[in-house]
Coordinates of C-alpha atoms and ligand atoms in Angstrom, one line a residue:
X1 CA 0.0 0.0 0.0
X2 CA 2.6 2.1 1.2
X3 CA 4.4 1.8 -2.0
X4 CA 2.1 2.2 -4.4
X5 CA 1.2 5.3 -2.6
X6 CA 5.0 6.8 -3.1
X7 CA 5.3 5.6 -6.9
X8 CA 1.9 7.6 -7.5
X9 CA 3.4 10.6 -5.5
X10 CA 6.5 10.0 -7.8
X11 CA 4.7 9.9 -10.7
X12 CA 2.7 12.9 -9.9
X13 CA 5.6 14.7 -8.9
X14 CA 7.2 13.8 -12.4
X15 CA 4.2 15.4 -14.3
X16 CA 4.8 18.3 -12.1
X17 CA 8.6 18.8 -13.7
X18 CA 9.4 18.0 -9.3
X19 CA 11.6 15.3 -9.0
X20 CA 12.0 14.0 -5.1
X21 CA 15.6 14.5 -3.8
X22 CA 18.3 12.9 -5.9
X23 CA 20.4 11.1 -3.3
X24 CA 21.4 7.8 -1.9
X25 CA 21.7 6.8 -0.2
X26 CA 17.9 8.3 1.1
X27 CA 17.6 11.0 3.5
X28 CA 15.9 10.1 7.0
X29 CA 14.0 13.5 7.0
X30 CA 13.0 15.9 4.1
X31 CA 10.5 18.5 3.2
X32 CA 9.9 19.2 -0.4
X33 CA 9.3 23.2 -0.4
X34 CA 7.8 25.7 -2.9
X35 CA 10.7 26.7 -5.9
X36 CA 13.7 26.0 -7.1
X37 CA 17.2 27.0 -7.2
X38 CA 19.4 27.5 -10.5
X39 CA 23.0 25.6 -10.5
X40 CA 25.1 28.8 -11.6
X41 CA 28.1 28.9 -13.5
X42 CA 30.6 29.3 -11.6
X43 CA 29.3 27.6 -7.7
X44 CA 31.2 29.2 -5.0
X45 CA 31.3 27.3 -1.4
X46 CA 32.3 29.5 2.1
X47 CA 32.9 27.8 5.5
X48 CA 32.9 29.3 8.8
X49 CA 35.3 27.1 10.3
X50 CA 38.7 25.7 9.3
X51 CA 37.8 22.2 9.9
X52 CA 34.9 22.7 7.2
X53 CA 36.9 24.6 5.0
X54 CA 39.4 21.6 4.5
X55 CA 36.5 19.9 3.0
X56 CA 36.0 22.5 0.3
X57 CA 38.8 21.5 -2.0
X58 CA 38.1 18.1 -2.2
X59 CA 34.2 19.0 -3.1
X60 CA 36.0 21.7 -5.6
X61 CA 37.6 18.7 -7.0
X62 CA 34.6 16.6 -7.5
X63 CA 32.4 19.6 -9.2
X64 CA 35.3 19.8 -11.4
X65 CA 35.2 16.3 -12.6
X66 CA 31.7 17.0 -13.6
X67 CA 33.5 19.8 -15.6
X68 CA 31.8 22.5 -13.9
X69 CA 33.2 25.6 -12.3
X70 CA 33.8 25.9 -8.6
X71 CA 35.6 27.7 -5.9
X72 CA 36.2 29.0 -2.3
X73 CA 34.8 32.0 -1.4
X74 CA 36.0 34.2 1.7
X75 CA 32.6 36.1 1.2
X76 CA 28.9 34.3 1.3
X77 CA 29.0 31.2 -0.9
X78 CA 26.3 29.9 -2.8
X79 CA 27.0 26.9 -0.8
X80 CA 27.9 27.8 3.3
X81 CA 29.0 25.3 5.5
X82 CA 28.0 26.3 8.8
X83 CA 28.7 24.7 11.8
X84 CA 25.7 24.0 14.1
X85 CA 26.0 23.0 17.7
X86 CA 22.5 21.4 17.4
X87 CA 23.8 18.3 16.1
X88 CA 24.4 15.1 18.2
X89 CA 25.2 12.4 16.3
X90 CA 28.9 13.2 14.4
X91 CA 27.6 12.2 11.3
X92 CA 24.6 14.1 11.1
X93 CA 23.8 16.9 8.8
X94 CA 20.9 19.4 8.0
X95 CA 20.4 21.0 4.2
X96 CA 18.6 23.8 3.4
X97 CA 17.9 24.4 -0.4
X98 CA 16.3 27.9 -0.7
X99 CA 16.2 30.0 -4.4
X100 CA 19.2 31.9 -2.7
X101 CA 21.5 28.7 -2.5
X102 CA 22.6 26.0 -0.1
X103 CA 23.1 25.8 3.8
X104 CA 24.7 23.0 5.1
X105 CA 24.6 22.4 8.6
X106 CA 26.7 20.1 10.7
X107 CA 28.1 19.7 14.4
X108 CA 31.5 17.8 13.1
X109 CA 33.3 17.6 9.8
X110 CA 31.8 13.9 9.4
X111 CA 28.4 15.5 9.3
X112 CA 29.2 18.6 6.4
X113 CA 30.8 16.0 4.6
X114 CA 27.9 14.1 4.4
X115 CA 26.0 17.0 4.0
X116 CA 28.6 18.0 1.0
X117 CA 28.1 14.1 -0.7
X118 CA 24.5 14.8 -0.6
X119 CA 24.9 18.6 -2.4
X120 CA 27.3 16.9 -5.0
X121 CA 24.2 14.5 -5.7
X122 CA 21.7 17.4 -6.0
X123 CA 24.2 19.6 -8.5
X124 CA 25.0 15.9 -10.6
X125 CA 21.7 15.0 -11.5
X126 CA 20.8 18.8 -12.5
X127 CA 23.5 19.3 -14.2
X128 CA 24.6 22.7 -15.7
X129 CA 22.3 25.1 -15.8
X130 CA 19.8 22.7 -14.4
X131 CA 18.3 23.2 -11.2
X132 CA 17.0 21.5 -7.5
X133 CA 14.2 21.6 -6.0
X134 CA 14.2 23.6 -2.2
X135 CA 13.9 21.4 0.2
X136 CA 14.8 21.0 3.7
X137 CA 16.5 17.6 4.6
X138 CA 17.8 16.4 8.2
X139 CA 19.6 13.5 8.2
X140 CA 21.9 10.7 10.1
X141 CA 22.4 7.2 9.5
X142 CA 20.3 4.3 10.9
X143 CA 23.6 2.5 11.3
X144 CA 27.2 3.6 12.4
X145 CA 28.9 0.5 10.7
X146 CA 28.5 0.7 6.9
X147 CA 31.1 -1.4 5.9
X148 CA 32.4 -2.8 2.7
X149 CA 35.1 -5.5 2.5
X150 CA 37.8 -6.0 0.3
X151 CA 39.7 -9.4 0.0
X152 CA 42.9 -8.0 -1.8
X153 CA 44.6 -11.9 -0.9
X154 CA 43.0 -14.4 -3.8
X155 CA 43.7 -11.1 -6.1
X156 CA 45.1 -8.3 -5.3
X157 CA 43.7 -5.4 -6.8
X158 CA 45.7 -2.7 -5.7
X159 CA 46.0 1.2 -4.6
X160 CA 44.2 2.6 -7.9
X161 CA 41.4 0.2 -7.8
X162 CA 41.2 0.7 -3.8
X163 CA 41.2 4.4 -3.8
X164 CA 38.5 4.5 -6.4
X165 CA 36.2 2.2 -4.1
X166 CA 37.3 4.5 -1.1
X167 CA 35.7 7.3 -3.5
X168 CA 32.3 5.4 -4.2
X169 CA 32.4 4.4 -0.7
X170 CA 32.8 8.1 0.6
X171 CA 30.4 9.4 -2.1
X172 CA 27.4 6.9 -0.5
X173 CA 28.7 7.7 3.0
X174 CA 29.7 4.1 3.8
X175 CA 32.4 4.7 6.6
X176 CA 33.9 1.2 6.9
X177 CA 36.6 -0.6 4.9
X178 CA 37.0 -3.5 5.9
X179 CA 40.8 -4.9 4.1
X180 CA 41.0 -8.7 4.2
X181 CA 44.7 -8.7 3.6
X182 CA 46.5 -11.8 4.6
X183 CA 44.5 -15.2 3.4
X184 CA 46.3 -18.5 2.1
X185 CA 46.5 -17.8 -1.8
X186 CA 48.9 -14.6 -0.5
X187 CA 50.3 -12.3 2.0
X188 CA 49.6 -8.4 1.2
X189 CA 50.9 -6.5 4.2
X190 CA 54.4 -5.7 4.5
X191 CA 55.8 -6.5 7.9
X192 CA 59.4 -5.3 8.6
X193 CA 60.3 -7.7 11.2
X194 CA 59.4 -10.8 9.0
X195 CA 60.4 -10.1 5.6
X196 CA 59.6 -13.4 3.9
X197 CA 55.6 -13.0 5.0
X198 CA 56.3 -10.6 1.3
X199 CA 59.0 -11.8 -0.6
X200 CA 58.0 -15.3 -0.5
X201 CA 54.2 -15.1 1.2
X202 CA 53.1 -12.9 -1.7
X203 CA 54.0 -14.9 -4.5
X204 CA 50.9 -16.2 -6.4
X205 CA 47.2 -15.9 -6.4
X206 CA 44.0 -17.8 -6.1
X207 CA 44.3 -18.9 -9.9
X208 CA 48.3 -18.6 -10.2
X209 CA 50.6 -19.8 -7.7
X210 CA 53.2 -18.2 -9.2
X211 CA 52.4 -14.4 -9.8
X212 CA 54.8 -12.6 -8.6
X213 CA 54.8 -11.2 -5.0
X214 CA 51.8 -8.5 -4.7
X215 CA 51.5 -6.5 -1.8
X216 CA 51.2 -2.8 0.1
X217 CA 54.4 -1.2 1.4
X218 CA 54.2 0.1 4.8
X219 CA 53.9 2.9 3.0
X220 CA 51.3 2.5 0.8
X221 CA 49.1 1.2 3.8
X222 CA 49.7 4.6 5.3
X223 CA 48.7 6.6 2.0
X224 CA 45.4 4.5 1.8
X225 CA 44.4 5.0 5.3
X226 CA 45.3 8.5 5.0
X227 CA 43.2 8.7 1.9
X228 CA 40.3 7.2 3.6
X229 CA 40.4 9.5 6.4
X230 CA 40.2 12.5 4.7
X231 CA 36.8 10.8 3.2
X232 CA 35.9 9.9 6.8
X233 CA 36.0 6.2 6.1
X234 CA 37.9 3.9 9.1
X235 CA 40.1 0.9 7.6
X236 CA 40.0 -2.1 9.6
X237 CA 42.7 -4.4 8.6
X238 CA 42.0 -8.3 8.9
X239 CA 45.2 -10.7 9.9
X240 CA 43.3 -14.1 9.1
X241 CA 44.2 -16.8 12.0
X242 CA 44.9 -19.4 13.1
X243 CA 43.3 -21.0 9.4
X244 CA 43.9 -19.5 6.3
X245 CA 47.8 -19.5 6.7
X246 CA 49.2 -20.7 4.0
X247 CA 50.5 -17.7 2.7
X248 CA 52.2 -17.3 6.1
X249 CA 53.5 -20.6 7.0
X250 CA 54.9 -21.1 3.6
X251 CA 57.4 -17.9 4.5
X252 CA 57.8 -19.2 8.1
X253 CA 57.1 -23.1 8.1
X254 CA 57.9 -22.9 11.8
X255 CA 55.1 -21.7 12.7
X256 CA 52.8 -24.4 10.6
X257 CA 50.2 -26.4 12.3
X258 CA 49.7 -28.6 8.8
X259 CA 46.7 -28.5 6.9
X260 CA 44.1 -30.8 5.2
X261 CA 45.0 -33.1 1.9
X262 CA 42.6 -30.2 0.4
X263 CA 44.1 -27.3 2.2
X264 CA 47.7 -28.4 2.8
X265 CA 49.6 -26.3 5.2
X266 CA 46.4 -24.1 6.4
X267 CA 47.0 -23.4 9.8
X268 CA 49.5 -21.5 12.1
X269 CA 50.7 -24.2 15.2
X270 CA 48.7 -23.3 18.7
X271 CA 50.7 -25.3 20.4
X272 CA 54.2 -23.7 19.9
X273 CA 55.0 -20.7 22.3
X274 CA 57.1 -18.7 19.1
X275 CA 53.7 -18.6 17.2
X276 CA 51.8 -16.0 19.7
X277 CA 55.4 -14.3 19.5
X278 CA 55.0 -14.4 15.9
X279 CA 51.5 -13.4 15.4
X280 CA 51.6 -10.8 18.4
X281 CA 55.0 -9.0 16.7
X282 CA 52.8 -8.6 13.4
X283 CA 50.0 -6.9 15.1
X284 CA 52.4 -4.7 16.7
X285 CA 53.1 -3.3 13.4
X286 CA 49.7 -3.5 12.3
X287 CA 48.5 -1.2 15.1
X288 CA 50.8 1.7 14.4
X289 CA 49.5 1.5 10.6
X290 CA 46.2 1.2 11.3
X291 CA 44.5 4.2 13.5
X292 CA 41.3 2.0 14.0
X293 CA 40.6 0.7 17.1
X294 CA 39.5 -2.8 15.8
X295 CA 41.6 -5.6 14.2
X296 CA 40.0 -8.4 12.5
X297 CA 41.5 -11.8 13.5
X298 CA 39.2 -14.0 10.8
X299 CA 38.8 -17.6 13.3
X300 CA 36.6 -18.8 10.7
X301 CA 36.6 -22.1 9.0
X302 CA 39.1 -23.3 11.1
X303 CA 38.0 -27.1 10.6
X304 CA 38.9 -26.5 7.2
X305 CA 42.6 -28.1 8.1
X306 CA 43.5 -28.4 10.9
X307 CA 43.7 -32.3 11.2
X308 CA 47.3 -32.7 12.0
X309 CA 47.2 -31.2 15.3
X310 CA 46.0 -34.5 16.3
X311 CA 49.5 -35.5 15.5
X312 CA 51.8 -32.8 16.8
X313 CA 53.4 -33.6 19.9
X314 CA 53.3 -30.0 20.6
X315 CA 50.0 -30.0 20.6
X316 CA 49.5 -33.0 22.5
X317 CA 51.1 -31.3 25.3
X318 CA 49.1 -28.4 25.2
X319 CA 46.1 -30.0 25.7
X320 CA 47.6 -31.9 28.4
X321 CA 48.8 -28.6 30.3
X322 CA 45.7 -26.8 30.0
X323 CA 43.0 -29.3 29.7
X324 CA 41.8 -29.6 26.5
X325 CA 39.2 -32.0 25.5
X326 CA 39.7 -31.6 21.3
X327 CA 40.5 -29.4 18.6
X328 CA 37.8 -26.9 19.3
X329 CA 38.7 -26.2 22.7
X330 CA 42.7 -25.7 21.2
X331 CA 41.4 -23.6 18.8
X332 CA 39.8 -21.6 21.7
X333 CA 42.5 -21.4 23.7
X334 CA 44.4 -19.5 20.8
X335 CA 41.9 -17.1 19.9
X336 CA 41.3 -16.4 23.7
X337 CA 45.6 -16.2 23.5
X338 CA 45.2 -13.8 20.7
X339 CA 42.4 -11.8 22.0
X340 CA 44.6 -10.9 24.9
X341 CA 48.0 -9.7 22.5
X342 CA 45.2 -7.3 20.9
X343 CA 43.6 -6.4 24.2
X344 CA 47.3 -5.3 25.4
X345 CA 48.2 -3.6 22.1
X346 CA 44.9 -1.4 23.3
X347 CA 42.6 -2.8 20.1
X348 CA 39.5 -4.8 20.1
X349 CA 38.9 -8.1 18.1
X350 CA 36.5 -8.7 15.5
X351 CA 36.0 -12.4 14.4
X352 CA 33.5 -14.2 12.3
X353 CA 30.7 -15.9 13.8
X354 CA 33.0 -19.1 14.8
X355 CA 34.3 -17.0 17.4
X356 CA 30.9 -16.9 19.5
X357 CA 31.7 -20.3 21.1
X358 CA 35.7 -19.4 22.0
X359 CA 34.5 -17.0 25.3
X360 CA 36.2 -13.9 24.6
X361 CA 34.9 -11.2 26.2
X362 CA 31.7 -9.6 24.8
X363 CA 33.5 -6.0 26.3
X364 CA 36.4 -6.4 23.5
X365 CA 35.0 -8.7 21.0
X366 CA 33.1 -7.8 17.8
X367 CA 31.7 -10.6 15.7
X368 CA 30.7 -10.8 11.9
X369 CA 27.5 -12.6 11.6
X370 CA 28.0 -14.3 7.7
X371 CA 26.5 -17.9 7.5
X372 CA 22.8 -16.9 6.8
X373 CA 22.2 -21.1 7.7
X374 CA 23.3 -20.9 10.7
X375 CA 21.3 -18.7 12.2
X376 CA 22.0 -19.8 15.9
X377 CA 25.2 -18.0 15.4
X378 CA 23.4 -14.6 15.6
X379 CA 21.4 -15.7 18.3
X380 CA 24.0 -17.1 20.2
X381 CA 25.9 -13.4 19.7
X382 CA 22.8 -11.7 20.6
X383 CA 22.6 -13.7 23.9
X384 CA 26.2 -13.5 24.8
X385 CA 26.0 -9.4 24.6
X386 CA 28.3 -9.0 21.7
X387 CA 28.5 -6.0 19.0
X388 CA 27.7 -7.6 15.8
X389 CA 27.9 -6.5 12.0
X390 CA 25.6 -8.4 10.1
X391 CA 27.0 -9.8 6.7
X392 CA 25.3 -12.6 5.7
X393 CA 26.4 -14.7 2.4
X394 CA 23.1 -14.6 1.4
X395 CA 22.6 -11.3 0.3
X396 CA 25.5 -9.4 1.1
X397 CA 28.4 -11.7 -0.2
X398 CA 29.6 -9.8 -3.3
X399 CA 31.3 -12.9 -5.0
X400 CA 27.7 -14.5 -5.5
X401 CA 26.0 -13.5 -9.1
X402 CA 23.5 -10.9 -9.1
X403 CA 21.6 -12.3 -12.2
X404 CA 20.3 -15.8 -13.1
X405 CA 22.3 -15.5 -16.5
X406 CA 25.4 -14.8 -14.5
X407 CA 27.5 -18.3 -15.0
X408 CA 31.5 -16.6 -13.3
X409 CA 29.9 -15.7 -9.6
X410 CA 28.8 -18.0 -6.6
X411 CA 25.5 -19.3 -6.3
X412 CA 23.8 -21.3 -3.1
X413 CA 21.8 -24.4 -2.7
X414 CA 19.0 -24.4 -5.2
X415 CA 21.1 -21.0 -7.2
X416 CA 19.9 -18.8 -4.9
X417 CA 22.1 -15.6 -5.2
X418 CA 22.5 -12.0 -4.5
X419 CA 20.1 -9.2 -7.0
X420 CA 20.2 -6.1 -6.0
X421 CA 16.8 -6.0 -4.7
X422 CA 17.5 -8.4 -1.9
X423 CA 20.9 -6.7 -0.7
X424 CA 18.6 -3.4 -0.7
X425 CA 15.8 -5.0 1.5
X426 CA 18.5 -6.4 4.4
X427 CA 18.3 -6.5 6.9
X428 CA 14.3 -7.8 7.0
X429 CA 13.6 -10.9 9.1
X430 CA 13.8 -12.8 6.6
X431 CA 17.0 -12.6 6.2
X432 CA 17.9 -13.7 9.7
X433 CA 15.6 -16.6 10.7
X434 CA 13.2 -14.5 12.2
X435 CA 15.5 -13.5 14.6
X436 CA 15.1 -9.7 15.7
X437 CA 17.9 -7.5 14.9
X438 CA 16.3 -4.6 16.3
X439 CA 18.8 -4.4 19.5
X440 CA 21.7 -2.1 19.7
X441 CA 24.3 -5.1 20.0
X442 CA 23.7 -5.1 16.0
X443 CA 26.4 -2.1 15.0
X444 CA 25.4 -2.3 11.5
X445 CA 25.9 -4.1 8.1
X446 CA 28.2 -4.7 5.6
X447 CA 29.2 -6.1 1.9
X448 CA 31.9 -8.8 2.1
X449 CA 33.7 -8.5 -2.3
X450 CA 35.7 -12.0 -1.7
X451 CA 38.3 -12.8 -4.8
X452 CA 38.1 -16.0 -5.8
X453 CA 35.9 -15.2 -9.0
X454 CA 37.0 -11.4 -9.5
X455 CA 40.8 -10.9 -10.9
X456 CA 40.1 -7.6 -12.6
X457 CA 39.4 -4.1 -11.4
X458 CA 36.7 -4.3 -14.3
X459 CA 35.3 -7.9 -13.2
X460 CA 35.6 -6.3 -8.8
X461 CA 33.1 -3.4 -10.4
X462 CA 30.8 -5.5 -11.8
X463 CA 30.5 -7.1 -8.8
X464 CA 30.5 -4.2 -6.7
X465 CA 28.3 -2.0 -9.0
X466 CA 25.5 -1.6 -8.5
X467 CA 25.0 -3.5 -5.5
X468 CA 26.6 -0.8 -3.5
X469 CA 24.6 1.5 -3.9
X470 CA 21.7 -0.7 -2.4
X471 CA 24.1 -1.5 0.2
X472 CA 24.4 2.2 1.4
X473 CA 20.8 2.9 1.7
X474 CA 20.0 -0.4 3.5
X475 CA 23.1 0.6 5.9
X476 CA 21.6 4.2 6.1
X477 CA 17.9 4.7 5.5
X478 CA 15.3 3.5 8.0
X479 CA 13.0 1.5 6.7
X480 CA 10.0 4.1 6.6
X481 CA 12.1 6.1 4.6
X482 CA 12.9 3.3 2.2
X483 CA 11.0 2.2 -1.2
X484 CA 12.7 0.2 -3.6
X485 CA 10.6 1.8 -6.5
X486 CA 11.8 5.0 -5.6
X487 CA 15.5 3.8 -5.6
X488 CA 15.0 2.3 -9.0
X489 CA 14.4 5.7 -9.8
X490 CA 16.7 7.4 -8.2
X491 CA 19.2 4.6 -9.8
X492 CA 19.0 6.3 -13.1
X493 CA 21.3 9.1 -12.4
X494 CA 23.2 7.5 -10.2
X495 CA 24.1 4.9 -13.3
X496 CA 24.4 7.4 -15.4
X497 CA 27.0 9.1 -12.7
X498 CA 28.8 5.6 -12.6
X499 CA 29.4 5.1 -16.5
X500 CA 30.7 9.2 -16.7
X501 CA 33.0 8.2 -14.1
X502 CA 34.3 5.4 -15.8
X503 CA 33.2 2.6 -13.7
X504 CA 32.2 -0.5 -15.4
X505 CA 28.9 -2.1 -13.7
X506 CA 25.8 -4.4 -14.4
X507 CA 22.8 -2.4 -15.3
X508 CA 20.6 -4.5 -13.6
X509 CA 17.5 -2.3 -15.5
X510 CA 18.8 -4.1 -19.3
X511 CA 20.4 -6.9 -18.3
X512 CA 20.1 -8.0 -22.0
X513 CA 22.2 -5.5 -22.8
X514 CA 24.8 -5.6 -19.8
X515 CA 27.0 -8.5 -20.6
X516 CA 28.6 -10.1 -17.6
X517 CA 32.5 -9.3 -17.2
X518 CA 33.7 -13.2 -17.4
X519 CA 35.4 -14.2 -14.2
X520 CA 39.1 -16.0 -13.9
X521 CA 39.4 -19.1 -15.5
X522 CA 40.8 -21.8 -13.2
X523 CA 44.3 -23.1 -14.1
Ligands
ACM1 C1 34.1 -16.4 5.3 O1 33.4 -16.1 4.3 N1 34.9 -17.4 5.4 C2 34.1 -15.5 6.5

């Protein structure tokens, strides 16, 4: 009901020459008002404070792209960014469109960015010497974890390809990027202390074992979290353990638990005292590149290979010493090991939803709900008090197709996937077994873009596009603002926004006409 009521507002509004506000992701609160204001040639943009005015140049930038005209004014600008004490949450923002030009109000630079991301929308989809409705919009986020993540170890993608997806990211106010960087097809991070974890753990990829070595320089790491900053987006780096080691232990076979005939050498070796040395020495380096106060330490899939600890004497031992029944309970006792390194090193843990049986502390522990069938895992994190992010496969997993046709993505049981229309309805019940998520232990949501079927920057858009823009107004819009009609509206300028800015996406609207980027062929 409630939707056809909006499309027939929409359509009356279109026969009316009004369009409703051009932005995703949606605003929480706006008021259409009586007239319009003219994009002028040459858009000038005033700040009252310094902290606003550092935004300016970057907007500049953006207007420029568009090839339109734009600068700092010391005078009144036809866009003001005025600071307004008013504002509680950080990343809220108020925007006044009036015939006279554009106030945006914020309490913190988060906010006028946001508010600036939103303008940028308006002035795009008028275009020059078009115009915007006046309106007055209020608006803040339903969630304060909109996260995207990256796995950069089956390919690695690199700073270009990064950086662009910080820019999308930034321009849909998703604030998380999440950088799955050490895996067991290769290691990306460089870590001083253990040079081999690059110049051998790099080598190769999830379709060629012998690429050579990929990774981010210290440096490098420092100009991408530096880059997402400035676009108010934290980078939480994700050091997978103890599974998923390959990479790892093939530099440093000391530390190797053994593997799996299918996943040979998968795991680090819990029951060695010079692995928690190991492990802890890399974080240390991790926490003085990475600001955030989170590290991801993966713990998922553990099982996958780690069947020769049954046979190391080490281990044996351990269990002895500390009484441990069977592999679970050793693979507790090193995530609980680990969870204390980060705890020192003044950092919390995230972990995928294995971790909710390992009792870490729900104080310093943040978990990743993503296996949609096992829906117990939620529950169990709900009822244990953690902080969650909800990232189910099913539909926020960015390697699974988002069309029937598609034959290079994931599918599920039965080829269920992941359209865009079901990553924009998450997080309804039915994505979570009936299980409410209306609780504030749920932080907020995320897209996982996992590599084993995207090599390419052009295949990782694909993928990404335009499923992310979905993704930001699920992570942003409350439900009574939402309207998937509406969106599909709205998506028309922001595809046409993607293909001016080079990015190469499905267009989910003519998917006869949008042929699938193949994915890697296996060797
Ligand atoms: C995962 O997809 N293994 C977290």
């Amino acid at each position: 009901m409630t939707r056809h009521f909006t499309a027939l507002v929409l359509l009356l509004f279109s026969f009316l020459g009004v369009h409703s506000q051009e932005i995703i992701p949606y605003p929480n609160h706006y008021e259409q008002q009586e007239g319009k204001l003219i994009i002028p040639k040459v858009i000038t943009v005033s700040a009252e404070s310094g902290e606003f005015s550092s935004l300016i140049p970057g907007f500049v930038g953006m207007l420029e792209n568009l090839s339109l005209k734009a600068k700092e004014t010391g005078k009144k600008g036809w866009i003001q960014l005025v600071r307004n004490a008013l504002c509680h949450n950080p990343e809220e923002y108020r925007l006044t469109v009036s015939p006279a030009g554009i106030v945006v109000e914020a309490g913190c630079a988060n906010g006028c960015f946001y508010g600036l991301q939103s303008v940028f929308q308006l002035i795009n989809s008028a275009g020059t010497g078009g115009s915007i409705p006046c309106a007055v919009i209020r608006d803040n986020p339903r969630y304060g974890w909109r996260g995207l993540m990256l796995d950069e170890s089956r390919h690695f993608l690199g700073m270009k390809e990064v950086k662009k997806l910080l820019d999308f990211m930034a321009l849909h106010k998703l604030n998380k990027f999440h950088w799955h960087l050490t895996d067991s097809p290769g290691w990306r991070i460089e870590i001083k202390r253990y040079p081999l974890l690059t110049s051998v753990g790099a080598i190769g990829n999830f379709t060629d074992p012998d690429t050579p070595a990929q990774y981010y320089t210290q440096a490098e790491i420092t100009e991408i979290v530096q880059y997402a900053a400035e676009r108010f987006i934290e980078v939480i780096p994700e050091i997978d353990m103890p599974g998923h080691a390959t990479s790892a232990v093939k530099a440093y076979p000391e530390f190797s638990g053994g593997g799996s005939e299918r996943y040979p050498n998968f795991t680090f070796n819990p029951g060695k005292e010079g692995t928690y040395t190991f492990l802890t020495d890399i974080l240390k380096e991790v926490t003085t590149l990475f600001p955030s106060k989170y590290i991801h330490i993966g713990g998922d899939e553990v099982h996958f290979g780690n069947q020769q600890w049954n046979h190391l004497p080490e281990i044996e031992e351990l269990m002895k010493a500390e009484g441990l029944e069977n592999l679970v309970a050793v693979e507790h006792y090193f995530l609980n090991r680990m969870s204390d390194s980060i705890r020192t090193l003044g950092k919390t843990v995230i972990g995928w939803d294995e971790v909710v049986t390992a009792g870490l502390p729900a104080s310093n522990t943040v978990v990743m709900w993503w296996r949609q069938e096992r829906p117990e895992q939620l529950e169990k994190a709900i009822s244990k008090g953690y902080e969650i992010v909800l990232c189910p496969r099913l539909p926020l997993y960015l390697d699974f197709v988002q069309h029937p046709s598609h034959k290079y993505g994931r599918k599920w049981s039965k080829g269920e996937y992941a359209p865009i229309e079901k990553v924009y309805h998450f997080p309804d019940t039915s994505y979570t077994s009936g299980i409410s998520v209306a609780t504030p232990l749920i932080k907020g949501i995320q897209g996982n873009a996992w590599t084993e079927v995207i090599h390419t920057p052009e295949r990782l858009q694909f993928m990404v596009y335009p499923r992310l823009s979905a993704l930001a107004e699920a992570a942003w819009t409350q439900d009574r603002s939402k309207n998937y009609e509406n969106f599909n509206s709205r998506m028309e300028k922001m595809m046409e926004f993607y293909k001016k800015s080079g990015i190469v996406f499905f267009d989910y609207k003519n998917p006869d006409l949008s042929p699938e980027v193949a994915g890697p062929e296996r060797r």
